[in-house]
């Protein structure tokens, strides 16, 4: 069985977003159902990073509508909102909108410009140029996987922001890897 790191890689928009992203093969479990591999998780993390950078570049080159279209495609393809609520706690959110269990909340976090989420300035619009994931550990069990570690994001001025990141993944009924848990926070500073 072959699963791409987010099925949106085959859409025209995504071809531009993630040119060169690889399709990864999934292993099979004893009962012949799909299983996530370490390569699947690593490809998904790389695709997420590439997409964040592309949203930033699209904002700079085409404005908020272009960035919003890219972000919506990424969210629709990468996250499991089609499966139910996603357990998404972005880095820079405050009560009462700390958690983003809907696609609309995730979109507002990534690109802002939503009156329903007035504190969101658009995390993905900050001029990001590269993303590096340093996993502390991966836990994989059949069609679910968890990762935890640091993600370092570099902006166009060379400034690096490092966040603590936990992702949870599940395969949907079509074998597409989906983010179903996304927790991000700034490292503790004593």
Coordinates of C-alpha atoms in Angstrom, one line a residue:
X1 CA 0.0 0.0 0.0
X2 CA 1.3 3.4 -0.9
X3 CA 0.4 6.5 1.2
X4 CA 1.6 10.0 0.4
X5 CA 2.6 12.4 3.2
X6 CA -0.7 14.2 2.9
X7 CA -2.8 13.5 -0.1
X8 CA -2.9 17.1 -1.2
X9 CA 0.5 16.6 -2.7
X10 CA -1.3 15.6 -5.9
X11 CA -3.4 18.7 -6.2
X12 CA -2.2 21.5 -8.6
X13 CA -1.8 23.9 -5.7
X14 CA 0.2 21.4 -3.6
X15 CA 2.5 20.5 -6.5
X16 CA 3.7 24.1 -6.3
X17 CA 3.6 24.0 -2.5
X18 CA 5.6 20.9 -2.0
X19 CA 7.4 20.2 -5.2
X20 CA 9.6 17.2 -4.8
X21 CA 7.8 15.7 -1.7
X22 CA 8.1 11.9 -1.8
X23 CA 5.5 9.3 -1.6
X24 CA 6.3 6.7 1.1
X25 CA 5.3 3.1 1.3
X26 CA 3.4 1.8 4.4
X27 CA 4.0 -1.5 6.0
X28 CA 1.2 -4.0 6.6
X29 CA 0.2 -5.3 10.0
X30 CA -0.5 -9.0 10.5
X31 CA -4.3 -8.5 9.9
X32 CA -3.4 -6.8 6.6
X33 CA -4.5 -3.3 7.6
X34 CA -2.4 -0.2 7.0
X35 CA 0.4 0.6 9.4
X36 CA 2.3 3.8 9.8
X37 CA 6.1 3.6 9.4
X38 CA 8.8 5.9 10.8
X39 CA 9.3 7.1 7.2
X40 CA 5.6 8.1 7.0
X41 CA 5.9 10.3 10.1
X42 CA 9.1 11.9 9.0
X43 CA 7.7 12.7 5.5
X44 CA 4.5 14.1 7.2
X45 CA 6.7 16.4 9.4
X46 CA 8.7 17.5 6.4
X47 CA 5.5 18.2 4.4
X48 CA 4.1 20.2 7.3
X49 CA 7.3 22.3 7.5
X50 CA 7.4 22.9 3.7
X51 CA 3.7 23.9 3.8
X52 CA 4.3 26.5 6.6
X53 CA 7.1 28.1 4.6
X54 CA 4.9 28.1 1.4
X55 CA 2.0 29.8 3.2
X56 CA 4.5 32.5 4.3
X57 CA 5.9 33.0 0.8
X58 CA 2.4 33.0 -0.7
X59 CA 1.4 35.8 1.7
X60 CA 4.4 37.8 0.7
X61 CA 3.9 37.3 -3.0
X62 CA 0.1 37.2 -3.3
X63 CA -1.5 38.6 -0.2
X64 CA -3.8 37.2 2.4
X65 CA -6.2 35.5 -0.1
X66 CA -3.4 33.5 -1.7
X67 CA -2.1 32.5 1.8
X68 CA -5.5 31.6 3.0
X69 CA -6.1 29.3 -0.1
X70 CA -2.8 27.5 0.5
X71 CA -3.4 27.2 4.3
X72 CA -7.0 25.8 3.7
X73 CA -5.6 23.2 1.3
X74 CA -2.9 22.2 3.8
X75 CA -5.4 22.0 6.7
X76 CA -7.9 20.0 4.6
X77 CA -5.2 17.6 3.4
X78 CA -3.0 17.2 6.5
X79 CA -5.3 17.4 9.5
X80 CA -8.0 15.0 10.5
X81 CA -10.9 17.4 10.8
X82 CA -12.8 15.2 8.5
X83 CA -12.6 12.5 11.2
X84 CA -13.8 14.7 14.0
X85 CA -12.3 17.3 16.3
X86 CA -8.5 17.6 16.1
X87 CA -6.7 18.1 19.4
X88 CA -4.8 21.3 18.3
X89 CA -3.2 23.6 20.8
X90 CA -1.2 26.2 18.9
X91 CA 1.8 28.0 20.4
X92 CA 0.4 31.5 20.6
X93 CA -3.2 31.3 21.6
X94 CA -5.0 32.5 24.7
X95 CA -8.3 31.7 26.5
X96 CA -11.1 31.4 25.5
X97 CA -9.7 30.3 22.2
X98 CA -6.7 28.3 23.3
X99 CA -7.7 25.1 21.6
X100 CA -8.6 24.8 17.9
X101 CA -10.7 21.7 17.5
X102 CA -12.2 22.9 14.2
X103 CA -10.7 23.6 10.8
X104 CA -12.0 27.2 10.9
X105 CA -10.1 27.7 14.2
X106 CA -6.9 26.2 12.7
X107 CA -7.2 28.4 9.6
X108 CA -7.6 31.5 11.7
X109 CA -4.5 30.6 13.7
X110 CA -2.4 30.1 10.6
X111 CA -3.5 33.2 8.6
X112 CA -5.4 35.5 11.0
X113 CA -7.8 37.9 9.4
X114 CA -10.9 36.4 11.0
X115 CA -13.2 38.5 13.1
X116 CA -14.2 35.4 15.1
X117 CA -10.6 35.0 16.3
X118 CA -9.5 38.6 17.0
X119 CA -6.3 37.6 18.8
X120 CA -4.9 35.7 15.8
X121 CA -2.3 37.6 13.8
X122 CA -1.4 34.7 11.5
X123 CA 1.4 32.5 12.7
X124 CA 2.1 31.2 9.2
X125 CA 2.5 34.8 7.8
X126 CA 5.7 35.6 9.7
X127 CA 8.2 35.3 6.9
X128 CA 9.2 31.7 7.6
X129 CA 12.0 30.2 5.4
X130 CA 12.8 26.8 6.8
X131 CA 11.6 24.3 9.4
X132 CA 13.8 21.7 11.1
X133 CA 12.2 18.9 13.2
X134 CA 14.3 17.2 15.9
X135 CA 12.2 14.3 17.3
X136 CA 13.0 13.2 20.9
X137 CA 11.0 10.1 20.3
X138 CA 8.4 8.4 18.0
X139 CA 5.7 6.0 19.2
X140 CA 4.1 4.0 16.4
X141 CA 1.4 1.4 16.9
X142 CA -0.3 0.1 13.7
X143 CA -2.4 2.9 12.2
X144 CA -1.5 5.5 14.9
X145 CA 1.7 7.3 15.7
X146 CA 2.9 10.0 18.1
X147 CA 6.0 12.2 17.9
X148 CA 7.5 14.6 20.4
X149 CA 10.5 16.9 20.1
X150 CA 11.5 20.4 19.0
X151 CA 10.7 22.3 15.8
X152 CA 13.0 25.1 14.9
X153 CA 11.6 27.6 12.4
X154 CA 13.8 30.2 10.7
X155 CA 12.4 33.5 9.4
X156 CA 13.6 35.6 6.4
X157 CA 16.0 37.6 8.7
X158 CA 17.6 34.4 10.1
X159 CA 15.9 34.5 13.5
X160 CA 15.1 31.1 14.8
X161 CA 12.1 30.2 16.9
X162 CA 12.1 26.8 18.6
X163 CA 9.0 25.3 20.0
X164 CA 8.2 22.1 21.8
X165 CA 5.9 20.0 19.5
X166 CA 3.8 16.9 19.9
X167 CA 2.0 15.5 16.9
X168 CA -0.4 12.6 16.8
X169 CA -1.2 10.8 13.5
X170 CA -3.8 8.4 12.3
X171 CA -4.6 6.8 9.0
X172 CA -8.0 7.5 7.7
X173 CA -10.2 5.0 5.9
X174 CA -8.5 5.8 2.6
X175 CA -5.0 5.2 4.0
X176 CA -4.2 9.0 4.2
X177 CA -2.0 10.0 7.1
X178 CA -3.8 12.7 9.1
X179 CA -2.7 14.9 12.0
X180 CA -5.2 14.4 14.8
X181 CA -3.1 15.9 17.7
X182 CA -1.0 19.0 17.4
X183 CA 0.4 20.6 20.6
X184 CA 2.9 23.3 20.4
X185 CA 4.4 25.5 23.2
X186 CA 7.4 27.7 23.9
X187 CA 10.1 25.9 25.9
X188 CA 10.0 26.6 29.6
X189 CA 12.3 29.5 30.6
X190 CA 13.2 29.3 34.4

